[in-house]
Amino acid sequence: MKLTFPRPDGTMAVLKLTDQPIALGRGHEADVVISDEKVSRIHCGIRLWDGAYFLKDLKSRNGTFVNEEPVDVVKLKAGDRIRVGSVVFNFESDVRPGTETIFHQTEQEFTAGKGYSTILREIVNDMGQPLAPSEHKPKTERFKKPGAGK
């Protein structure tokens, strides 16, 4: 499992979670330091317990939210959004779907009426690289006849 979150410069950071607990907070002693006045010095913690990750609010002044619900202790699941102050962390799985799953999902999207360009744009956006408007159109290549100028 991993946490993804925006850095102050706008780039995305990825923190791979292990069996070691981590603390999120404003103080320098936190494992993930969040520069936000609404965040306590040690705001909340995440730890692996019995095969699952749990988040615990550590008596923070402004609370910790998972999917916009205030929490004290919660078992995290892939796709959860953790908000600490104004920073949103995404709790994600490291496991990516296999080829057969992707083909099946794409076939369902085509059947539901989604077009090729839309699906391609979503794939590129998921990779974190915006697709320029002209890039979604098929490109044609020009071939020279054999023996024609080089």
mmCIF file of C-alpha atoms in Angstrom, residues 7 28 101 134:
data_model
loop_
_atom_site.group_PDB
_atom_site.id
_atom_site.type_symbol
_atom_site.label_atom_id
_atom_site.label_comp_id
_atom_site.label_asym_id
_atom_site.label_seq_id
_atom_site.Cartn_x
_atom_site.Cartn_y
_atom_site.Cartn_z
ATOM 1 C CA ARG A 7 4.176 18.412 -2.140
ATOM 2 C CA HIS A 28 9.794 18.143 12.741
ATOM 3 C CA THR A 101 -8.855 -7.364 -16.115
ATOM 4 C CA SER A 134 -3.736 16.985 -31.172
#
